[in-house]
Amino acid sequence: MKKVSISEAVRYSPPAHNDCACFRLQGKDETGTTQFSLGCTHFLPGGGADFSPGRPFDTIYMCIEGEVTITDKDGNDIVLKPHDSIYIGPDEGRSISNKTQYPASMLVILGYPTS
């Protein structure tokens, strides 16, 4: 077992993200897990991530505070409120936005590619 306190979490800057702070809580470098990573992202009002065509692995987002809007490749909005989660399959495109006037936070679970 290995505990990672939020005060020890490593901040990182994923591409195409804006007005947010991202922290890696679990992963290969942090705890040696080989199947997934776990992060926490805090979005300011208006913050988010530009459309990405997808990654070759599973992704799960779970809103823990505020509201986060996930937009799929067809322009459909899915609003996540606290304790709501969404599974995004391999190569599914999405964008992320905080369309509210309040900060929002979500957990981010990323599977590692198997090959």
Tab-separated table of N, CA, C and O in Angstrom:
chain	number	residue	atom	x	y	z
A	1	MET	N	0.844	-1.194	0.000
A	1	MET	CA	0.000	0.000	0.000
A	1	MET	C	0.878	1.243	0.000
A	1	MET	O	1.947	1.241	0.592
A	2	LYS	N	0.371	2.269	-0.649
A	2	LYS	CA	1.098	3.540	-0.643
A	2	LYS	C	0.095	4.679	-0.677
A	2	LYS	O	-0.658	4.824	-1.643
A	3	LYS	N	0.092	5.472	0.367
A	3	LYS	CA	-0.780	6.641	0.457
A	3	LYS	C	-0.118	7.819	-0.253
A	3	LYS	O	1.082	8.029	-0.132
A	4	VAL	N	-0.937	8.573	-0.974
A	4	VAL	CA	-0.469	9.819	-1.574
A	4	VAL	C	-1.387	10.926	-1.063
A	4	VAL	O	-2.577	10.942	-1.361
A	5	SER	N	-0.857	11.804	-0.255
A	5	SER	CA	-1.629	12.948	0.241
A	5	SER	C	-1.732	13.999	-0.851
A	5	SER	O	-0.802	14.165	-1.652
A	6	ILE	N	-2.843	14.701	-0.866
A	6	ILE	CA	-3.017	15.743	-1.882
A	6	ILE	C	-1.890	16.774	-1.801
A	6	ILE	O	-1.461	17.325	-2.812
A	7	SER	N	-1.355	16.990	-0.614
A	7	SER	CA	-0.260	17.955	-0.458
A	7	SER	C	1.029	17.464	-1.126
A	7	SER	O	1.918	18.253	-1.403
A	8	GLU	N	1.121	16.161	-1.407
A	8	GLU	CA	2.291	15.577	-2.062
A	8	GLU	C	2.065	15.350	-3.560
A	8	GLU	O	2.983	14.983	-4.282
A	9	ALA	N	0.836	15.514	-4.012
A	9	ALA	CA	0.505	15.199	-5.403
A	9	ALA	C	1.275	16.089	-6.367
A	9	ALA	O	1.480	17.279	-6.110
A	10	VAL	N	1.682	15.512	-7.468
A	10	VAL	CA	2.451	16.222	-8.483
A	10	VAL	C	1.495	16.930	-9.442
A	10	VAL	O	0.587	16.310	-9.995
A	11	ARG	N	1.707	18.225	-9.622
A	11	ARG	CA	0.893	18.982	-10.586
A	11	ARG	C	1.438	18.739	-11.984
A	11	ARG	O	2.644	18.651	-12.195
A	12	TYR	N	0.529	18.617	-12.943
A	12	TYR	CA	0.941	18.431	-14.330
A	12	TYR	C	0.038	19.251	-15.241
A	12	TYR	O	-1.025	19.699	-14.828
A	13	SER	N	0.478	19.449	-16.469
A	13	SER	CA	-0.257	20.279	-17.429
A	13	SER	C	-0.575	19.470	-18.673
A	13	SER	O	0.235	19.389	-19.595
A	14	PRO	N	-1.766	18.859	-18.728
A	14	PRO	CA	-2.110	18.113	-19.942
A	14	PRO	C	-2.316	19.057	-21.119
A	14	PRO	O	-2.712	20.208	-20.942
A	15	PRO	N	-2.069	18.580	-22.331
A	15	PRO	CA	-2.238	19.442	-23.509
A	15	PRO	C	-3.680	19.901	-23.683
A	15	PRO	O	-4.614	19.179	-23.330
A	16	ALA	N	-3.845	21.095	-24.202
A	16	ALA	CA	-5.142	21.671	-24.586
A	16	ALA	C	-6.080	21.928	-23.410
A	16	ALA	O	-7.263	22.114	-23.603
A	17	HIS	N	-5.576	21.925	-22.180
A	17	HIS	CA	-6.377	22.261	-20.999
A	17	HIS	C	-6.138	23.737	-20.667
A	17	HIS	O	-5.042	24.256	-20.883
A	18	ASN	N	-7.163	24.404	-20.128
A	18	ASN	CA	-7.013	25.810	-19.781
A	18	ASN	C	-7.768	26.125	-18.496
A	18	ASN	O	-8.763	25.481	-18.176
A	19	ASP	N	-7.274	27.109	-17.775
A	19	ASP	CA	-7.878	27.572	-16.523
A	19	ASP	C	-8.199	26.410	-15.589
A	19	ASP	O	-9.326	26.264	-15.102
A	20	CYS	N	-7.188	25.580	-15.346
A	20	CYS	CA	-7.380	24.443	-14.454
A	20	CYS	C	-6.058	24.090	-13.786
A	20	CYS	O	-4.993	24.519	-14.214
A	21	ALA	N	-6.162	23.306	-12.732
A	21	ALA	CA	-5.003	22.750	-12.040
A	21	ALA	C	-5.213	21.245	-11.959
A	21	ALA	O	-6.254	20.784	-11.493
A	22	CYS	N	-4.232	20.484	-12.450
A	22	CYS	CA	-4.337	19.021	-12.504
A	22	CYS	C	-3.268	18.408	-11.598
A	22	CYS	O	-2.104	18.819	-11.634
A	23	PHE	N	-3.662	17.415	-10.814
A	23	PHE	CA	-2.753	16.758	-9.884
A	23	PHE	C	-2.841	15.246	-10.062
A	23	PHE	O	-3.932	14.685	-10.074
A	24	ARG	N	-1.689	14.597	-10.189
A	24	ARG	CA	-1.663	13.140	-10.304
A	24	ARG	C	-1.572	12.555	-8.895
A	24	ARG	O	-0.672	12.881	-8.127
A	25	LEU	N	-2.537	11.691	-8.573
A	25	LEU	CA	-2.601	11.073	-7.249
A	25	LEU	C	-2.033	9.659	-7.249
A	25	LEU	O	-1.403	9.238	-6.274
A	26	GLN	N	-2.291	8.910	-8.310
A	26	GLN	CA	-1.830	7.527	-8.430
A	26	GLN	C	-1.350	7.313	-9.859
A	26	GLN	O	-1.914	7.864	-10.796
A	27	GLY	N	-0.334	6.499	-10.025
A	27	GLY	CA	0.183	6.193	-11.348
A	27	GLY	C	1.486	5.432	-11.248
A	27	GLY	O	1.951	5.112	-10.152
A	28	LYS	N	2.079	5.143	-12.396
A	28	LYS	CA	3.330	4.377	-12.424
A	28	LYS	C	4.409	5.020	-11.573
A	28	LYS	O	5.067	4.349	-10.777
A	29	ASP	N	4.604	6.320	-11.745
A	29	ASP	CA	5.665	7.007	-11.010
A	29	ASP	C	5.326	7.216	-9.540
A	29	ASP	O	6.198	7.150	-8.684
A	30	GLU	N	4.054	7.460	-9.251
A	30	GLU	CA	3.660	7.785	-7.879
A	30	GLU	C	3.597	6.545	-6.983
A	30	GLU	O	4.085	6.566	-5.859
A	31	THR	N	2.958	5.482	-7.474
A	31	THR	CA	2.742	4.312	-6.618
A	31	THR	C	3.056	2.983	-7.290
A	31	THR	O	2.936	1.936	-6.670
A	32	GLY	N	3.408	3.010	-8.569
A	32	GLY	CA	3.765	1.784	-9.258
A	32	GLY	C	2.605	1.051	-9.903
A	32	GLY	O	2.808	-0.013	-10.489
A	33	THR	N	1.394	1.600	-9.825
A	33	THR	CA	0.275	0.927	-10.477
A	33	THR	C	0.539	0.837	-11.980
A	33	THR	O	1.064	1.766	-12.585
A	34	THR	N	0.188	-0.297	-12.570
A	34	THR	CA	0.512	-0.533	-13.974
A	34	THR	C	-0.711	-0.575	-14.878
A	34	THR	O	-0.581	-0.775	-16.077
A	35	GLN	N	-1.924	-0.412	-14.310
A	35	GLN	CA	-3.126	-0.521	-15.125
A	35	GLN	C	-3.860	0.800	-15.335
A	35	GLN	O	-4.650	0.909	-16.262
A	36	PHE	N	-3.642	1.776	-14.467
A	36	PHE	CA	-4.372	3.034	-14.576
A	36	PHE	C	-3.641	4.134	-13.814
A	36	PHE	O	-2.727	3.864	-13.027
A	37	SER	N	-4.082	5.369	-14.054
A	37	SER	CA	-3.644	6.493	-13.229
A	37	SER	C	-4.891	7.187	-12.698
A	37	SER	O	-5.978	7.058	-13.266
A	38	LEU	N	-4.732	7.897	-11.598
A	38	LEU	CA	-5.823	8.643	-10.983
A	38	LEU	C	-5.343	10.062	-10.754
A	38	LEU	O	-4.277	10.285	-10.171
A	39	GLY	N	-6.131	11.008	-11.250
A	39	GLY	CA	-5.805	12.409	-11.058
A	39	GLY	C	-7.006	13.176	-10.554
A	39	GLY	O	-8.128	12.660	-10.518
A	40	CYS	N	-6.762	14.395	-10.150
A	40	CYS	CA	-7.817	15.306	-9.725
A	40	CYS	C	-7.596	16.619	-10.471
A	40	CYS	O	-6.482	17.151	-10.462
A	41	THR	N	-8.633	17.102	-11.116
A	41	THR	CA	-8.547	18.356	-11.863
A	41	THR	C	-9.541	19.352	-11.295
A	41	THR	O	-10.707	19.016	-11.077
A	42	HIS	N	-9.056	20.568	-11.061
A	42	HIS	CA	-9.890	21.669	-10.579
A	42	HIS	C	-10.020	22.677	-11.716
A	42	HIS	O	-9.017	23.201	-12.197
A	43	PHE	N	-11.265	22.928	-12.155
A	43	PHE	CA	-11.527	23.863	-13.248
A	43	PHE	C	-12.099	25.163	-12.701
A	43	PHE	O	-13.075	25.156	-11.959
A	44	LEU	N	-11.520	26.284	-13.114
A	44	LEU	CA	-12.101	27.580	-12.818
A	44	LEU	C	-13.339	27.784	-13.701
A	44	LEU	O	-13.500	27.098	-14.710
A	45	PRO	N	-14.210	28.745	-13.366
A	45	PRO	CA	-15.320	29.063	-14.266
A	45	PRO	C	-14.773	29.381	-15.666
A	45	PRO	O	-13.809	30.131	-15.808
A	46	GLY	N	-15.362	28.765	-16.668
A	46	GLY	CA	-14.909	28.960	-18.039
A	46	GLY	C	-13.747	28.072	-18.445
A	46	GLY	O	-13.368	28.042	-19.607
A	47	GLY	N	-13.162	27.348	-17.495
A	47	GLY	CA	-12.032	26.474	-17.795
A	47	GLY	C	-12.486	25.190	-18.457
A	47	GLY	O	-13.671	24.872	-18.504
A	48	GLY	N	-11.514	24.438	-18.965
A	48	GLY	CA	-11.856	23.165	-19.576
A	48	GLY	C	-10.724	22.590	-20.395
A	48	GLY	O	-9.557	22.893	-20.177
A	49	ALA	N	-11.118	21.753	-21.352
A	49	ALA	CA	-10.162	21.135	-22.268
A	49	ALA	C	-10.771	21.136	-23.666
A	49	ALA	O	-11.942	20.803	-23.842
A	50	ASP	N	-9.967	21.521	-24.637
A	50	ASP	CA	-10.412	21.543	-26.030
A	50	ASP	C	-10.771	20.131	-26.489
A	50	ASP	O	-10.337	19.139	-25.889
A	51	PHE	N	-11.499	20.050	-27.595
A	51	PHE	CA	-11.876	18.746	-28.127
A	51	PHE	C	-10.631	17.922	-28.430
A	51	PHE	O	-9.674	18.405	-29.020
A	52	SER	N	-10.668	16.672	-27.992
A	52	SER	CA	-9.614	15.708	-28.264
A	52	SER	C	-10.255	14.512	-28.943
A	52	SER	O	-11.326	14.063	-28.505
A	53	PRO	N	-9.647	13.979	-30.007
A	53	PRO	CA	-10.258	12.864	-30.720
A	53	PRO	C	-10.271	11.561	-29.937
A	53	PRO	O	-10.851	10.577	-30.367
A	54	GLY	N	-9.675	11.534	-28.770
A	54	GLY	CA	-9.716	10.339	-27.942
A	54	GLY	C	-8.351	9.719	-27.742
A	54	GLY	O	-7.379	10.055	-28.417
A	55	ARG	N	-8.327	8.824	-26.784
A	55	ARG	CA	-7.099	8.112	-26.432
A	55	ARG	C	-7.342	6.619	-26.649
A	55	ARG	O	-8.481	6.171	-26.584
A	56	PRO	N	-6.290	5.846	-26.815
A	56	PRO	CA	-6.482	4.414	-27.081
A	56	PRO	C	-6.702	3.583	-25.809
A	56	PRO	O	-6.269	2.437	-25.728
A	57	PHE	N	-7.374	4.162	-24.814
A	57	PHE	CA	-7.630	3.442	-23.563
A	57	PHE	C	-8.870	4.007	-22.895
A	57	PHE	O	-9.387	5.052	-23.287
A	58	ASP	N	-9.350	3.315	-21.883
A	58	ASP	CA	-10.545	3.728	-21.136
A	58	ASP	C	-10.268	4.967	-20.291
A	58	ASP	O	-9.167	5.148	-19.768
A	59	THR	N	-11.312	5.792	-20.141
A	59	THR	CA	-11.250	6.978	-19.292
A	59	THR	C	-12.545	7.058	-18.487
A	59	THR	O	-13.619	6.791	-19.018
A	60	ILE	N	-12.415	7.442	-17.227
A	60	ILE	CA	-13.579	7.686	-16.384
A	60	ILE	C	-13.393	9.028	-15.705
A	60	ILE	O	-12.322	9.316	-15.177
A	61	TYR	N	-14.441	9.854	-15.748
A	61	TYR	CA	-14.462	11.117	-15.016
A	61	TYR	C	-15.542	11.016	-13.955
A	61	TYR	O	-16.636	10.511	-14.219
A	62	MET	N	-15.251	11.550	-12.765
A	62	MET	CA	-16.250	11.634	-11.704
A	62	MET	C	-16.208	13.037	-11.122
A	62	MET	O	-15.170	13.470	-10.616
A	63	CYS	N	-17.317	13.751	-11.239
A	63	CYS	CA	-17.409	15.092	-10.674
A	63	CYS	C	-17.472	14.973	-9.148
A	63	CYS	O	-18.238	14.168	-8.614
A	64	ILE	N	-16.664	15.757	-8.463
A	64	ILE	CA	-16.698	15.734	-6.998
A	64	ILE	C	-17.152	17.065	-6.400
A	64	ILE	O	-17.507	17.123	-5.236
A	65	GLU	N	-17.174	18.101	-7.236
A	65	GLU	CA	-17.664	19.406	-6.776
A	65	GLU	C	-18.040	20.249	-7.979
A	65	GLU	O	-17.359	20.207	-9.012
A	66	GLY	N	-19.114	21.022	-7.875
A	66	GLY	CA	-19.539	21.885	-8.969
A	66	GLY	C	-20.196	21.097	-10.088
A	66	GLY	O	-20.805	20.052	-9.852
A	67	GLU	N	-20.065	21.609	-11.313
A	67	GLU	CA	-20.613	20.959	-12.500
A	67	GLU	C	-19.574	20.977	-13.617
A	67	GLU	O	-18.924	21.998	-13.842
A	68	VAL	N	-19.451	19.859	-14.295
A	68	VAL	CA	-18.530	19.737	-15.419
A	68	VAL	C	-19.338	19.248	-16.624
A	68	VAL	O	-20.107	18.299	-16.509
A	69	THR	N	-19.179	19.900	-17.763
A	69	THR	CA	-19.880	19.504	-18.978
A	69	THR	C	-18.911	18.797	-19.912
A	69	THR	O	-17.862	19.339	-20.263
A	70	ILE	N	-19.289	17.586	-20.298
A	70	ILE	CA	-18.525	16.807	-21.272
A	70	ILE	C	-19.307	16.882	-22.590
A	70	ILE	O	-20.510	16.622	-22.616
A	71	THR	N	-18.636	17.247	-23.670
A	71	THR	CA	-19.283	17.333	-24.980
A	71	THR	C	-18.689	16.269	-25.885
A	71	THR	O	-17.465	16.181	-26.029
A	72	ASP	N	-19.567	15.440	-26.474
A	72	ASP	CA	-19.085	14.360	-27.335
A	72	ASP	C	-18.823	14.872	-28.752
A	72	ASP	O	-19.047	16.048	-29.062
A	73	LYS	N	-18.372	13.973	-29.622
A	73	LYS	CA	-17.988	14.355	-30.988
A	73	LYS	C	-19.150	14.881	-31.815
A	73	LYS	O	-18.955	15.603	-32.782
A	74	ASP	N	-20.389	14.550	-31.405
A	74	ASP	CA	-21.573	15.015	-32.119
A	74	ASP	C	-22.131	16.321	-31.547
A	74	ASP	O	-23.171	16.795	-31.992
A	75	GLY	N	-21.460	16.886	-30.545
A	75	GLY	CA	-21.905	18.141	-29.953
A	75	GLY	C	-22.910	17.989	-28.826
A	75	GLY	O	-23.470	18.984	-28.358
A	76	ASN	N	-23.151	16.756	-28.377
A	76	ASN	CA	-24.080	16.527	-27.265
A	76	ASN	C	-23.399	16.826	-25.938
A	76	ASN	O	-22.276	16.365	-25.690
A	77	ASP	N	-24.075	17.593	-25.087
A	77	ASP	CA	-23.550	17.925	-23.758
A	77	ASP	C	-24.068	16.941	-22.723
A	77	ASP	O	-25.264	16.633	-22.684
A	78	ILE	N	-23.165	16.466	-21.870
A	78	ILE	CA	-23.506	15.624	-20.728
A	78	ILE	C	-22.999	16.363	-19.497
A	78	ILE	O	-21.801	16.611	-19.369
A	79	VAL	N	-23.913	16.774	-18.624
A	79	VAL	CA	-23.543	17.538	-17.433
A	79	VAL	C	-23.349	16.582	-16.264
A	79	VAL	O	-24.241	15.797	-15.938
A	80	LEU	N	-22.171	16.670	-15.649
A	80	LEU	CA	-21.877	15.884	-14.463
A	80	LEU	C	-21.978	16.777	-13.237
A	80	LEU	O	-21.369	17.842	-13.192
A	81	LYS	N	-22.749	16.338	-12.266
A	81	LYS	CA	-22.869	17.013	-10.971
A	81	LYS	C	-22.181	16.132	-9.934
A	81	LYS	O	-21.780	15.006	-10.240
A	82	PRO	N	-22.010	16.613	-8.699
A	82	PRO	CA	-21.283	15.818	-7.707
A	82	PRO	C	-21.786	14.376	-7.624
A	82	PRO	O	-22.988	14.125	-7.562
A	83	HIS	N	-20.824	13.479	-7.688
A	83	HIS	CA	-21.010	12.021	-7.607
A	83	HIS	C	-21.500	11.400	-8.905
A	83	HIS	O	-21.681	10.190	-8.961
A	84	ASP	N	-21.710	12.194	-9.975
A	84	ASP	CA	-21.990	11.645	-11.293
A	84	ASP	C	-20.658	11.255	-11.934
A	84	ASP	O	-19.628	11.909	-11.710
A	85	SER	N	-20.690	10.213	-12.752
A	85	SER	CA	-19.481	9.813	-13.463
A	85	SER	C	-19.830	9.462	-14.899
A	85	SER	O	-20.994	9.247	-15.237
A	86	ILE	N	-18.803	9.417	-15.730
A	86	ILE	CA	-18.988	9.072	-17.135
A	86	ILE	C	-17.825	8.202	-17.581
A	86	ILE	O	-16.671	8.441	-17.201
A	87	TYR	N	-18.144	7.174	-18.339
A	87	TYR	CA	-17.137	6.313	-18.967
A	87	TYR	C	-16.967	6.776	-20.405
A	87	TYR	O	-17.957	6.968	-21.130
A	88	ILE	N	-15.722	6.946	-20.821
A	88	ILE	CA	-15.396	7.320	-22.197
A	88	ILE	C	-14.515	6.213	-22.754
A	88	ILE	O	-13.416	5.963	-22.242
A	89	GLY	N	-15.011	5.519	-23.763
A	89	GLY	CA	-14.291	4.387	-24.327
A	89	GLY	C	-13.091	4.805	-25.151
A	89	GLY	O	-12.908	5.982	-25.483
A	90	PRO	N	-12.257	3.823	-25.508
A	90	PRO	CA	-11.086	4.116	-26.333
A	90	PRO	C	-11.485	4.845	-27.620
A	90	PRO	O	-12.478	4.496	-28.262
A	91	ASP	N	-10.714	5.859	-27.944
A	91	ASP	CA	-10.862	6.632	-29.175
A	91	ASP	C	-12.177	7.400	-29.297
A	91	ASP	O	-12.551	7.823	-30.388
A	92	GLU	N	-12.902	7.587	-28.193
A	92	GLU	CA	-14.087	8.462	-28.200
A	92	GLU	C	-13.619	9.891	-27.948
A	92	GLU	O	-12.949	10.163	-26.954
A	93	GLY	N	-14.002	10.798	-28.810
A	93	GLY	CA	-13.619	12.188	-28.645
A	93	GLY	C	-14.472	12.883	-27.606
A	93	GLY	O	-15.607	12.485	-27.345
A	94	ARG	N	-13.934	13.958	-27.023
A	94	ARG	CA	-14.661	14.725	-26.026
A	94	ARG	C	-13.973	16.068	-25.782
A	94	ARG	O	-12.792	16.238	-26.035
A	95	SER	N	-14.765	17.014	-25.306
A	95	SER	CA	-14.209	18.240	-24.740
A	95	SER	C	-14.793	18.376	-23.340
A	95	SER	O	-15.777	17.707	-22.999
A	96	ILE	N	-14.182	19.220	-22.538
A	96	ILE	CA	-14.598	19.411	-21.143
A	96	ILE	C	-14.749	20.903	-20.912
A	96	ILE	O	-13.914	21.694	-21.365
A	97	SER	N	-15.798	21.303	-20.179
A	97	SER	CA	-15.938	22.722	-19.838
A	97	SER	C	-16.675	22.889	-18.517
A	97	SER	O	-17.511	22.074	-18.140
A	98	ASN	N	-16.304	23.957	-17.846
A	98	ASN	CA	-17.025	24.388	-16.657
A	98	ASN	C	-17.823	25.617	-17.097
A	98	ASN	O	-17.275	26.702	-17.240
A	99	LYS	N	-19.114	25.425	-17.327
A	99	LYS	CA	-19.964	26.497	-17.845
A	99	LYS	C	-20.639	27.297	-16.733
A	99	LYS	O	-21.525	28.096	-17.014
A	100	THR	N	-20.218	27.087	-15.498
A	100	THR	CA	-20.837	27.778	-14.371
A	100	THR	C	-19.959	28.928	-13.891
A	100	THR	O	-18.861	29.148	-14.403
A	101	GLN	N	-20.436	29.623	-12.892
A	101	GLN	CA	-19.690	30.719	-12.268
A	101	GLN	C	-18.945	30.268	-11.014
A	101	GLN	O	-18.445	31.098	-10.256
A	102	TYR	N	-18.881	28.952	-10.789
A	102	TYR	CA	-18.240	28.397	-9.603
A	102	TYR	C	-17.150	27.413	-10.004
A	102	TYR	O	-17.252	26.771	-11.057
A	103	PRO	N	-16.123	27.233	-9.180
A	103	PRO	CA	-15.117	26.217	-9.480
A	103	PRO	C	-15.740	24.822	-9.507
A	103	PRO	O	-16.776	24.575	-8.872
A	104	ALA	N	-15.116	23.923	-10.249
A	104	ALA	CA	-15.568	22.533	-10.333
A	104	ALA	C	-14.350	21.618	-10.236
A	104	ALA	O	-13.258	21.986	-10.678
A	105	SER	N	-14.559	20.436	-9.665
A	105	SER	CA	-13.466	19.471	-9.523
A	105	SER	C	-13.942	18.098	-9.952
A	105	SER	O	-15.099	17.736	-9.742
A	106	MET	N	-13.019	17.338	-10.552
A	106	MET	CA	-13.367	15.970	-10.922
A	106	MET	C	-12.153	15.059	-10.785
A	106	MET	O	-11.007	15.495	-10.900
A	107	LEU	N	-12.456	13.787	-10.497
A	107	LEU	CA	-11.443	12.754	-10.504
A	107	LEU	C	-11.326	12.242	-11.937
A	107	LEU	O	-12.305	12.165	-12.661
A	108	VAL	N	-10.099	11.893	-12.332
A	108	VAL	CA	-9.818	11.427	-13.682
A	108	VAL	C	-9.082	10.093	-13.582
A	108	VAL	O	-7.996	10.028	-13.011
A	109	ILE	N	-9.702	9.037	-14.102
A	109	ILE	CA	-9.078	7.719	-14.122
A	109	ILE	C	-8.763	7.389	-15.568
A	109	ILE	O	-9.645	7.371	-16.422
A	110	LEU	N	-7.481	7.167	-15.845
A	110	LEU	CA	-7.039	6.850	-17.197
A	110	LEU	C	-6.432	5.449	-17.208
A	110	LEU	O	-5.506	5.164	-16.436
A	111	GLY	N	-6.965	4.583	-18.064
A	111	GLY	CA	-6.355	3.271	-18.235
A	111	GLY	C	-5.059	3.411	-19.017
A	111	GLY	O	-4.906	4.320	-19.822
A	112	TYR	N	-4.131	2.509	-18.765
A	112	TYR	CA	-2.900	2.500	-19.555
A	112	TYR	C	-3.086	1.603	-20.769
A	112	TYR	O	-3.743	0.561	-20.651
A	113	PRO	N	-2.531	1.976	-21.908
A	113	PRO	CA	-2.626	1.093	-23.077
A	113	PRO	C	-2.051	-0.288	-22.749
A	113	PRO	O	-1.067	-0.387	-22.014
A	114	THR	N	-2.663	-1.333	-23.288
A	114	THR	CA	-2.212	-2.689	-22.976
A	114	THR	C	-1.079	-3.147	-23.878
A	114	THR	O	-0.437	-4.152	-23.612
A	115	SER	N	-0.834	-2.439	-24.967
A	115	SER	CA	0.253	-2.874	-25.868
A	115	SER	C	1.385	-1.891	-25.882
A	115	SER	O	1.337	-0.823	-25.392
